[in-house]
XYZ file of C-alpha atoms in Angstrom:
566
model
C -56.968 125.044 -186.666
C -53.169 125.729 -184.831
C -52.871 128.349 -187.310
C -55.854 129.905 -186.370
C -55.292 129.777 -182.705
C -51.794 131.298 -182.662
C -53.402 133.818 -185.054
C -55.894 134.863 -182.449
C -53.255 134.667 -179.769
C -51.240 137.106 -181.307
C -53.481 139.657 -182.278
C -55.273 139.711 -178.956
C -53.446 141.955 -177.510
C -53.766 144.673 -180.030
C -57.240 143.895 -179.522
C -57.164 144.503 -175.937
C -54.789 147.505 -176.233
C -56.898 149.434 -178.646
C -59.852 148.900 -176.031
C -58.439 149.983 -174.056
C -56.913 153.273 -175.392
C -60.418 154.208 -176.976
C -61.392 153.663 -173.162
C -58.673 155.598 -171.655
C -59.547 158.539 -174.479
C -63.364 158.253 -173.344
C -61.652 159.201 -169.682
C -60.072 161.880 -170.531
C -63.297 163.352 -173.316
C -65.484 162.872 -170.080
C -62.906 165.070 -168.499
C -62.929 168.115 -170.410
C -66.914 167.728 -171.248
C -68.196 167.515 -167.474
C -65.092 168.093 -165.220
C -65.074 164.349 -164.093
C -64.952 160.751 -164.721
C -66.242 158.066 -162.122
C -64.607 154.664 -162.466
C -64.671 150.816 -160.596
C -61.485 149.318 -160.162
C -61.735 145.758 -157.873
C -61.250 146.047 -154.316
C -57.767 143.902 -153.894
C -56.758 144.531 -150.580
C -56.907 147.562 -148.014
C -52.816 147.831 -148.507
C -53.711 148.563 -152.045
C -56.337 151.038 -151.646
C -54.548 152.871 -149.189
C -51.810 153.244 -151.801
C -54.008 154.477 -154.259
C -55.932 156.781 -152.127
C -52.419 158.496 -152.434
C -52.547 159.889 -156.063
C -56.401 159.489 -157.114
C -59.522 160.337 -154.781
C -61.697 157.729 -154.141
C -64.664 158.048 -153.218
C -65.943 154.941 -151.617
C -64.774 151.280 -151.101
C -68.363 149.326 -151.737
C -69.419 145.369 -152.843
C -66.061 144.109 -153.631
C -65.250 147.795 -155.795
C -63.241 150.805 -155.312
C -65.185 153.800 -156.820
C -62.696 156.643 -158.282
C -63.249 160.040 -159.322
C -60.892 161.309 -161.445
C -60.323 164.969 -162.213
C -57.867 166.436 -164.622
C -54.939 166.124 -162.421
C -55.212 162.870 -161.335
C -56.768 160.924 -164.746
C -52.629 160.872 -166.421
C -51.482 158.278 -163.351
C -54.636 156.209 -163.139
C -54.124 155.804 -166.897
C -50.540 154.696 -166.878
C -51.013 152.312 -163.943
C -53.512 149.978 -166.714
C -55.678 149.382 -163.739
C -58.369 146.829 -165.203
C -61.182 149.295 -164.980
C -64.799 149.868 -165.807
C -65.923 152.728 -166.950
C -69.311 154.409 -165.674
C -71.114 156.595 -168.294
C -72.296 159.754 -166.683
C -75.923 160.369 -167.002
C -78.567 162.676 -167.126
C -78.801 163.926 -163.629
C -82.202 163.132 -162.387
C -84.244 164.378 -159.590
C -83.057 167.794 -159.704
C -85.396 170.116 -159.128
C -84.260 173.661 -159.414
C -85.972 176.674 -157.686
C -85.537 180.129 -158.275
C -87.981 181.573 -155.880
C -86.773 181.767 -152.353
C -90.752 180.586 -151.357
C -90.471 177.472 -153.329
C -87.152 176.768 -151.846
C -88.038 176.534 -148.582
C -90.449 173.788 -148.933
C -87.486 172.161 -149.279
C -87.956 169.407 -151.765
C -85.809 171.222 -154.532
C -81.875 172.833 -154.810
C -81.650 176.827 -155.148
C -79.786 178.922 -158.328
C -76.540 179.573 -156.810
C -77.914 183.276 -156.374
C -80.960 182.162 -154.718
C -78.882 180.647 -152.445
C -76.990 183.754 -151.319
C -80.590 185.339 -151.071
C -81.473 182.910 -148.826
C -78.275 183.111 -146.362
C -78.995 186.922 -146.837
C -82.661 186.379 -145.926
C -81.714 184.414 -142.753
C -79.919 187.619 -141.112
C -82.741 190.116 -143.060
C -85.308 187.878 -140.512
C -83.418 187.241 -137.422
C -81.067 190.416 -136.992
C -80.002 189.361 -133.275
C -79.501 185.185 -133.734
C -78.200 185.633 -137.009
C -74.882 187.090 -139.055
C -73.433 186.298 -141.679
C -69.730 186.002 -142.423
C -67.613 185.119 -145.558
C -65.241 182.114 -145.374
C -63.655 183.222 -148.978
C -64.288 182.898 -152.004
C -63.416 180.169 -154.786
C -60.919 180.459 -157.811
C -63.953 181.116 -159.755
C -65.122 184.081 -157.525
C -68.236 182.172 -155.879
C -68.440 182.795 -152.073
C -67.987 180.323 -149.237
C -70.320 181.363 -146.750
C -71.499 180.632 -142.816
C -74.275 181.377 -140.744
C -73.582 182.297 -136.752
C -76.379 181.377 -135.060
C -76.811 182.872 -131.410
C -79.005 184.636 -128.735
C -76.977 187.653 -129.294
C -74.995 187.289 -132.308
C -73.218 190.331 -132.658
C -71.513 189.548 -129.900
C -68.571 187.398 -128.835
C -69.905 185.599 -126.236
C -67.805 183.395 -123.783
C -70.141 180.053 -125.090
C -68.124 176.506 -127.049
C -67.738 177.263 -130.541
C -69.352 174.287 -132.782
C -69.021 173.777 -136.758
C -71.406 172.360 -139.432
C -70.521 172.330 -142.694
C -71.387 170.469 -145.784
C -70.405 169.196 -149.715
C -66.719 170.115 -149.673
C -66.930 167.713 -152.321
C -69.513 169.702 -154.511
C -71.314 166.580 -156.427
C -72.711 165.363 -152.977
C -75.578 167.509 -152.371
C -77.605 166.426 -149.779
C -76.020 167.996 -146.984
C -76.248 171.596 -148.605
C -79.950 171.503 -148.539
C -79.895 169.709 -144.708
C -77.877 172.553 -143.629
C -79.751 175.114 -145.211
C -83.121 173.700 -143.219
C -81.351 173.419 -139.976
C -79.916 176.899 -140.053
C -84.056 177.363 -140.333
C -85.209 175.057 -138.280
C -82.898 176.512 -135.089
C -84.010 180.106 -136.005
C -87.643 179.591 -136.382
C -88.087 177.369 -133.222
C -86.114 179.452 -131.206
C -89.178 181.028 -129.631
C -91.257 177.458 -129.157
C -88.607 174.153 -128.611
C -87.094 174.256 -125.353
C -84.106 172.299 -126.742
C -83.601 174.395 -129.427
C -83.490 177.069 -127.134
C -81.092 175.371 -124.960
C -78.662 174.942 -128.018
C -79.062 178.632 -129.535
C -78.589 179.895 -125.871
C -75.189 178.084 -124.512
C -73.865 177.906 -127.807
C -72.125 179.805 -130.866
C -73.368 177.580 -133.789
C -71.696 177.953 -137.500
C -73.122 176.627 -140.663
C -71.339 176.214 -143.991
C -74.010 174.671 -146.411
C -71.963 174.786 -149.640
C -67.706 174.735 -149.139
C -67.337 174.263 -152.580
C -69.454 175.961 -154.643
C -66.993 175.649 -157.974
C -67.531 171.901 -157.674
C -71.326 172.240 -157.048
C -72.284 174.915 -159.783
C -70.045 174.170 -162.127
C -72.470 175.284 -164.634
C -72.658 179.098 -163.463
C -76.204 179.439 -161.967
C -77.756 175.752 -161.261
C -76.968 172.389 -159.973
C -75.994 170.862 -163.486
C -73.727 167.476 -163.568
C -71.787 168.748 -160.517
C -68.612 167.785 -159.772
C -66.478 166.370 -157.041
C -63.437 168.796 -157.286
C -62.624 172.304 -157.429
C -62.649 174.166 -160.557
C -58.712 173.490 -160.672
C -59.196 169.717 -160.266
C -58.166 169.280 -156.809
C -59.968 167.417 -154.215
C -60.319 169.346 -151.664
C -61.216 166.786 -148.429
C -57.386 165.653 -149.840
C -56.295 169.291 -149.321
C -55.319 169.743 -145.992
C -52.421 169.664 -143.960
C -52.593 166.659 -141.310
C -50.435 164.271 -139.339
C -49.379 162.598 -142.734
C -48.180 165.469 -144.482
C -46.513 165.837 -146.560
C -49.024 163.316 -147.881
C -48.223 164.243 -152.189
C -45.687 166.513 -153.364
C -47.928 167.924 -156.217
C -50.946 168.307 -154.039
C -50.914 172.243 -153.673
C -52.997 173.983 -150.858
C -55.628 175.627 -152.411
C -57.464 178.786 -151.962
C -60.661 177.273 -150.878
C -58.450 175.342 -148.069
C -56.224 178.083 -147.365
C -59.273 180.061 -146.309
C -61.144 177.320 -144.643
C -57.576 176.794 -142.514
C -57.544 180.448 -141.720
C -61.302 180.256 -140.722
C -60.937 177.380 -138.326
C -58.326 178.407 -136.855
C -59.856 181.698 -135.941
C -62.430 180.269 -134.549
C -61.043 177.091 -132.372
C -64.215 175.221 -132.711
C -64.455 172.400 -129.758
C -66.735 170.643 -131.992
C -67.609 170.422 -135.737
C -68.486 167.864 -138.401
C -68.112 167.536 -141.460
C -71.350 166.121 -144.156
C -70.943 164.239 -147.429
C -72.690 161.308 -149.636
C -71.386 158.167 -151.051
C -72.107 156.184 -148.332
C -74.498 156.038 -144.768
C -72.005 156.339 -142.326
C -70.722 158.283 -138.806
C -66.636 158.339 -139.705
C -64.327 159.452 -136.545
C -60.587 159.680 -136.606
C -58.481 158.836 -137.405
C -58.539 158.834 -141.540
C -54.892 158.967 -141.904
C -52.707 156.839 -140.109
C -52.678 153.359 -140.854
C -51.130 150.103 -140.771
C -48.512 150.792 -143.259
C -46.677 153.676 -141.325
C -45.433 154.246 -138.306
C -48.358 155.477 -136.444
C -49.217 151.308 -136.710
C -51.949 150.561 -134.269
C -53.124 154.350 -133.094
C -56.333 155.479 -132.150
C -57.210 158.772 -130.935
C -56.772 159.128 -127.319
C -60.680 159.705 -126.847
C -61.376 157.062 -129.120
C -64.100 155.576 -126.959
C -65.891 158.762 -126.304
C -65.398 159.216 -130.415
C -67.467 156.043 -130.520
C -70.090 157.303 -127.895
C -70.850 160.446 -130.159
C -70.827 158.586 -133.411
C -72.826 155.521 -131.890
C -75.552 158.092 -130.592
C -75.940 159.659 -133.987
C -76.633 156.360 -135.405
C -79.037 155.142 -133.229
C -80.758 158.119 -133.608
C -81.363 158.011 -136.726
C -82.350 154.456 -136.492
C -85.158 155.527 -134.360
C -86.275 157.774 -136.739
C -85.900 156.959 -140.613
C -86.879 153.761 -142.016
C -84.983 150.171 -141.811
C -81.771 149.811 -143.647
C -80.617 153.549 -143.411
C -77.334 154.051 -142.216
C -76.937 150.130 -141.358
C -73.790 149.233 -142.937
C -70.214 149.283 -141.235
C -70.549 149.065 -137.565
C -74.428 149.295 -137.848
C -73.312 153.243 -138.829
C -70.453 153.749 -137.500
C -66.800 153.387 -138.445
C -63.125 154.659 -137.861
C -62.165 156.118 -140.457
C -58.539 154.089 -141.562
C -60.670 150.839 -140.667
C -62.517 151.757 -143.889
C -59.845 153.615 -145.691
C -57.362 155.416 -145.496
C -57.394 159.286 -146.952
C -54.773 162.174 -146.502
C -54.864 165.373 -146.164
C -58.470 165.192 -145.185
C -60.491 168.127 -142.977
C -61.283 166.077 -140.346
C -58.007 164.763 -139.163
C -56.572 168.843 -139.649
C -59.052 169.496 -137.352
C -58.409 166.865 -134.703
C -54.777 167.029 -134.765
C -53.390 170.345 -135.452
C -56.332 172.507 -134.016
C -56.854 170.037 -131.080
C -60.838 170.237 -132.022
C -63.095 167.392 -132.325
C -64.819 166.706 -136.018
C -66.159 163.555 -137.357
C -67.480 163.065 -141.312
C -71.097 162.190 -141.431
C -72.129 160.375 -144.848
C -75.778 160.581 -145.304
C -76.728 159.218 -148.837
C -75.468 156.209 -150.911
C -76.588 158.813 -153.825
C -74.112 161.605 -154.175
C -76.720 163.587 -155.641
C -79.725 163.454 -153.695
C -82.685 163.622 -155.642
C -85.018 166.261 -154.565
C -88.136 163.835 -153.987
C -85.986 162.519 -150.935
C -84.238 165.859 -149.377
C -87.695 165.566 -147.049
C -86.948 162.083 -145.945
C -83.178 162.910 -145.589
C -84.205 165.948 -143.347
C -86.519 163.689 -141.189
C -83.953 160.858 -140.674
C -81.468 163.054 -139.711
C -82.353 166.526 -138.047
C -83.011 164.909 -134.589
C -79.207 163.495 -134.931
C -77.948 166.689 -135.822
C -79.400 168.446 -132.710
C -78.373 166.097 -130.719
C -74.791 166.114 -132.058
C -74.590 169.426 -131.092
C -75.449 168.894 -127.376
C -72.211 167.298 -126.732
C -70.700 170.666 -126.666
C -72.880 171.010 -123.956
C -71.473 168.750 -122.016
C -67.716 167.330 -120.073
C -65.636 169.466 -117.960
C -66.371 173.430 -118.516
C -64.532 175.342 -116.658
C -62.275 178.845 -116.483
C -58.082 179.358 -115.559
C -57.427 182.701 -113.879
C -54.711 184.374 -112.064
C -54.790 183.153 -108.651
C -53.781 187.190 -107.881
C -55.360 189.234 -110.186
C -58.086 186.570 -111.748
C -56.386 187.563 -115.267
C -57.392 184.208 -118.053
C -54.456 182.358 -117.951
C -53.909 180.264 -121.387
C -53.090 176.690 -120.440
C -52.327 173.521 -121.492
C -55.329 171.053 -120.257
C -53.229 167.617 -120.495
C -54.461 164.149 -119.146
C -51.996 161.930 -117.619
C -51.935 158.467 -119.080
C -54.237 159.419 -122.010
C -53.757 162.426 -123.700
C -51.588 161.472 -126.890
C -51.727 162.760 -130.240
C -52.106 166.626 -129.970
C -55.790 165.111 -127.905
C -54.684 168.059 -125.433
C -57.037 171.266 -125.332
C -56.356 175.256 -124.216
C -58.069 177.410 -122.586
C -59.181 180.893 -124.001
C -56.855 183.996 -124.566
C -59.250 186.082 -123.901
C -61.496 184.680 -120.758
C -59.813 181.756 -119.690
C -62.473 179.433 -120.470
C -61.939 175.634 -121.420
C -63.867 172.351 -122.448
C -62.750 168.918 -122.463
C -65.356 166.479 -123.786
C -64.754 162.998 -122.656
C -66.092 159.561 -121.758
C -67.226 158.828 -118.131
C -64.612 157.968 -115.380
C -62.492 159.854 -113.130
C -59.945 161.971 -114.935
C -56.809 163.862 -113.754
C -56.426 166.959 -115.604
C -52.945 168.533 -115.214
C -52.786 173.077 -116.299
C -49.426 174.092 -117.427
C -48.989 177.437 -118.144
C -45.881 179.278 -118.636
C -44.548 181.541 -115.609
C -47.127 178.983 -113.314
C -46.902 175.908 -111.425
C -48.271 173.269 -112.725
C -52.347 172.312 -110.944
C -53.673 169.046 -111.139
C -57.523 168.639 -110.610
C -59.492 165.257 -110.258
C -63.180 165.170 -111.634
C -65.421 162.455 -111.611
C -67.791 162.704 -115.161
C -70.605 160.209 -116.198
C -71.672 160.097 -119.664
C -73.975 163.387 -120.768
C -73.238 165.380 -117.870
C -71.535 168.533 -117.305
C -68.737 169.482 -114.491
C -68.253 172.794 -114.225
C -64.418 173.809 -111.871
C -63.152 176.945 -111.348
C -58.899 176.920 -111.367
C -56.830 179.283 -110.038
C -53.183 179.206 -110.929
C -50.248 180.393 -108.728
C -47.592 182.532 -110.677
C -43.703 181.577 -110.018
C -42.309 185.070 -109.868
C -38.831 184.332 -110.942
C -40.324 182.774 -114.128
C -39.611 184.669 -117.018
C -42.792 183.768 -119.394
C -41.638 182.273 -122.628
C -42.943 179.538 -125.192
C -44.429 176.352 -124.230
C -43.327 173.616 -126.881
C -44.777 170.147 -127.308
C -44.209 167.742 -128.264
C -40.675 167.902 -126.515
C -38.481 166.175 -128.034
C -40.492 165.864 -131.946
C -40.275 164.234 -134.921
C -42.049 165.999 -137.574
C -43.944 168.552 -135.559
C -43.996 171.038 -133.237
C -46.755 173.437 -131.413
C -45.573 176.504 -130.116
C -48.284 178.075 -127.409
C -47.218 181.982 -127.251
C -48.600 184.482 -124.182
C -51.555 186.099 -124.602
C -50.176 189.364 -126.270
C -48.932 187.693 -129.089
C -52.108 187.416 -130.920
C -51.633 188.603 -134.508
C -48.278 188.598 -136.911
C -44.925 187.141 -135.583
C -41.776 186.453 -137.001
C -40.511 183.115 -136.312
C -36.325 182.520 -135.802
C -35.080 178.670 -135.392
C -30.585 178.621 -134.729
C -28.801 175.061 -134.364
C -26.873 174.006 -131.433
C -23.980 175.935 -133.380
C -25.388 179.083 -133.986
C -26.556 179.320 -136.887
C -29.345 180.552 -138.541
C -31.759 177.490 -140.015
C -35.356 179.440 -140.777
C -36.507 183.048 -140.486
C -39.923 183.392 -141.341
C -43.665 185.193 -140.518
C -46.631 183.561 -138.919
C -50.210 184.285 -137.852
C -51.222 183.544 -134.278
C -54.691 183.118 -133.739
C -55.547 184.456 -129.840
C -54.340 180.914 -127.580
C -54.558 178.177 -130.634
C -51.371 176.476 -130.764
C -48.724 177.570 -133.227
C -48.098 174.703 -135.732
C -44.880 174.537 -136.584
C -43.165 172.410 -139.738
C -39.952 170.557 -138.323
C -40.528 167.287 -140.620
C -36.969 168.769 -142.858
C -34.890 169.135 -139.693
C -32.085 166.563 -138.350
C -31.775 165.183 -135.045
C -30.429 167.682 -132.735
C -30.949 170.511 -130.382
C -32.621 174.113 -131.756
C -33.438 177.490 -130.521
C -36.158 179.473 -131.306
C -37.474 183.116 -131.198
C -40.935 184.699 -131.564
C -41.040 188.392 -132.254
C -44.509 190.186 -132.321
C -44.480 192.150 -135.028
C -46.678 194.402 -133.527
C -45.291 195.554 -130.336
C -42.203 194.245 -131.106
C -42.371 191.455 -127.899
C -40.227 188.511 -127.869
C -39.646 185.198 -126.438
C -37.591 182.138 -126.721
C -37.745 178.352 -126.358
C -35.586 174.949 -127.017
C -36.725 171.847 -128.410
C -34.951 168.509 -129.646
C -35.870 166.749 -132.544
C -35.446 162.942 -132.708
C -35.125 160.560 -135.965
């Protein structure tokens, strides 16, 4: 009987090891056959997701389980960390219901071809030539377009109205929001005439809609929604793709073209409100996603966290008005910050917050990540009063315009908060009119302009919850002034914004010199109208720097100093 024993004890783990190789093969097969493999590892503790979230996307942290999708890129470390993992067997997707004529699509219980689709964004503009256009994001590695939808009372113009941002399945295997999108893009157009509130919306604001950012990931298959997947079609995850306070988040994590266009897009565009919509889970996420206990951020919130919460809180209980018991229950009955679930980098909505000084939160809407088509209708009608409603916030805060006191020129200006404002939480006002919006919680707030070649002007305004102040500000030029760069923050640690005058929309070249002279970086740069310059520092030692901006254009330059602190 000993014999037998140590005979079983020895040979059990060859056992166990050749499991788990034919397991580890069956990865990497389900890799190359559908693009993907979904695993379950056991949820340990948040420390040791968060460290895993840094080389592997997960993709939600559920009933004592971490749920992983692995692409090609990421399956080699997963694999040689012998996790104790269970596989899950990819299935037949059911409830898909294709349509390839734009009249059965919008019924909206089934998913277009991917060139139905573009019919149907084309259609949009083909019905509603002066609330509609239609403008290219980019386009994917595989050549598929990334597309959005303005939506305004007079859309071919630029009007001086808040900029706002929907946009959907970034990660292309959660589908729900592509077809919600779609229907809301229709519901604001055809209602236009009738609903009052839609009215309202269409009216005051410049609405964008981007059903489908990753269309590679979604029709993977060329033409229909086939075992999607939640990557690119170069294995990258793109909601892990962008550049945000925690960069540089993974060395091997290249930008890629989808985000490189998306960045270029936002920041074009400035929008003082988006959100982002995905499945996995029923949940309102704010920021932040990236900072967490672990780092040095330890303990931050987003200096508007409580009016984050007000937004996110109204969504939910929305919904839970409308859609029956149980939906979107879980977390904070809906709602959550995003590191006090867990912690991603790289993500869109912290890019947003924090380098583009906008406001986005991620809106999960489906524990499936494929929505069946049978319940796209109930989706639509638990959600679509939320979504309207989301919007509306853009409506409200502190609107208001900063002119020349003299000539009533727009001034660009920094909009900072005394005792709040933290975190790149700061707005601007408008290059070209002047015009600003700071959405925040009720109370009495003093908001402090700084322009360059200005004094500063402090204003007081009193705000209550869903109400708008609208304050005219006149700033007084310092003639002996000479107008150059406004840098923040001043000293830095890893970053640096750089707000340039007005005429230095477009290319610039970029020159950074030591304290001794010498030459430390020389390179070119976009500036997009008054959005804040970001500007990489993160390599650079303690010390003092100069640096030059040269338009390229008109050949324009100004100068600034700024210390950097370790």
């Amino acid at each position: 009987m000993k014999r037998i024993l140590i005979l079983l004890l020895v040979t059990l783990p060859v056992v166990l090891s050749a499991q788990s190789s034919e397991k580890d093969a069956r990865v990497l097969e389900l890799i190359r056959k559908y693009g993907q493999a979904e695993v379950t590892i056991p949820f340990e503790s948040k420390a040791a997701a968060n460290q895993i979230s840094e080389h592997v996307s997960i993709s939600f942290i559920r009933d004592g389980k971490i749920d992983i999708k692995l692409s090609e890129r990421t399956a080699s470390w997963f694999i040689s960390q012998n996790f104790k993992y269970e596989l899950i067997e990819p299935s037949v997707t059911k409830g898909i219901i294709t349509s390839s004529s734009l009249k059965n699509v919008l019924e909206w219980d089934s998913y277009p071809t991917y060139d139905l689709y573009l019919a149907l964004m084309k259609d949009f503009v083909r019905q509603y030539p002066s609330m509609c256009r239609l403008d290219t994001i980019g386009s994917t590695n595989n050549g598929k377009l990334v597309l959005s939808l303005k939506i305004s009372d007079n859309v071919q113009s630029d009007e001086d109205e808040p900029e706002v941002f929907y946009s959907s399945s970034i990660h292309g295997d959660e589908t729900g929001g592509f077809i919600l999108m779609l229907r809301l893009a229709d519901y604001l157009l055809g209602n236009y005439q009738v609903n009052e509130p839609v009215k309202k919306l269409v009216d005051g604001l410049e609405i964008w809609i981007n059903p489908l950012a990753n269309p590679d990931g979604a029709y993977r298959n060329a033409n229909v929604i086939d075992n999607p997947v939640r990557f690119n079609a170069r294995g990258y995850d793109l909601n892990r793709n962008f550049p945000d306070p925690s960069t540089p988040y993974n060395t091997g994590n290249v930008m890629q073209k989808e985000t490189s266009d998306m960045v270029n897009f936002l920041r074009k565009h400035r929008f003082v409100l988006s959100a982002n919509f995905h499945s996995g889970d029923e949940v309102v996420n704010y920021p932040w996603d990236s900072w967490d206990q672990n780092d040095r951020w330890k303990g931050k919130f987003h200096a508007d966290d409580s009016w984050f919460y007000y937004i996110s809180r109204a969504y939910a209980d929305t919904v839970h008005r409308h859609s029956q018991s149980g939906y979107m229950s879980g977390f904070d009955n809906g709602v959550t910050r995003g590191i006090d679930w867990y912690v991603i980098k790289g993500g869109r909505q912290d890019f947003v917050t924090w380098q583009l000084h906008g406001r986005e939160v991620t809106i999960e809407l489906d524990r499936n990540f494929v929505t069946p088509s049978t319940e796209l209708n109930r989706l639509w009608e638990n959600n679509y009063r939320s979504l309207l409603r989301y919007l509306e916030n853009a409506t409200f805060g502190i609107h208001g315009y900063v002119v020349d006191s003299e000539k009533s020129n727009p001034v660009v200006a920094r909009i900072f908060i005394e005792n709040h404002d933290k975190d790149s939480s700061q707005v601007y006002s408008d290059t070209l009119s002047g015009r600003f919006l700071r959405m925040l919680d009720s109370g009495n707030w003093n908001l402090r302009f700084s322009a360059p070649g200005y004094r500063d002007t402090i204003i007081t305004v009193p705000l209550a919850n869903r109400e708008r102040i609208d304050i005219p500000v006149r700033m007084i030029r310092i003639s002996d002034v000479k107008e150059k760069a406004l840098l923040f923050p001043n000293p830095a640690g890893k970053r640096l914004s750089a707000v340039l005058p007005v005429s230095f929309s477009g290319p610039v070249r970029i020159t950074v010199y030591n304290a001794a002279g010498s030459l430390i970086a020389d390179y070119k740069d976009v500036v997009y109208g008054s959005a804040p310059l970001p500007l990489d520092i993160g390599h650079y030692v303690s010390g003092i720097y100069f640096i030059r901006f040269s338009n390229i254009m008109t050949g324009e330059t100004v100068k600034g100093k700024f210390v950097v602190i370790r």
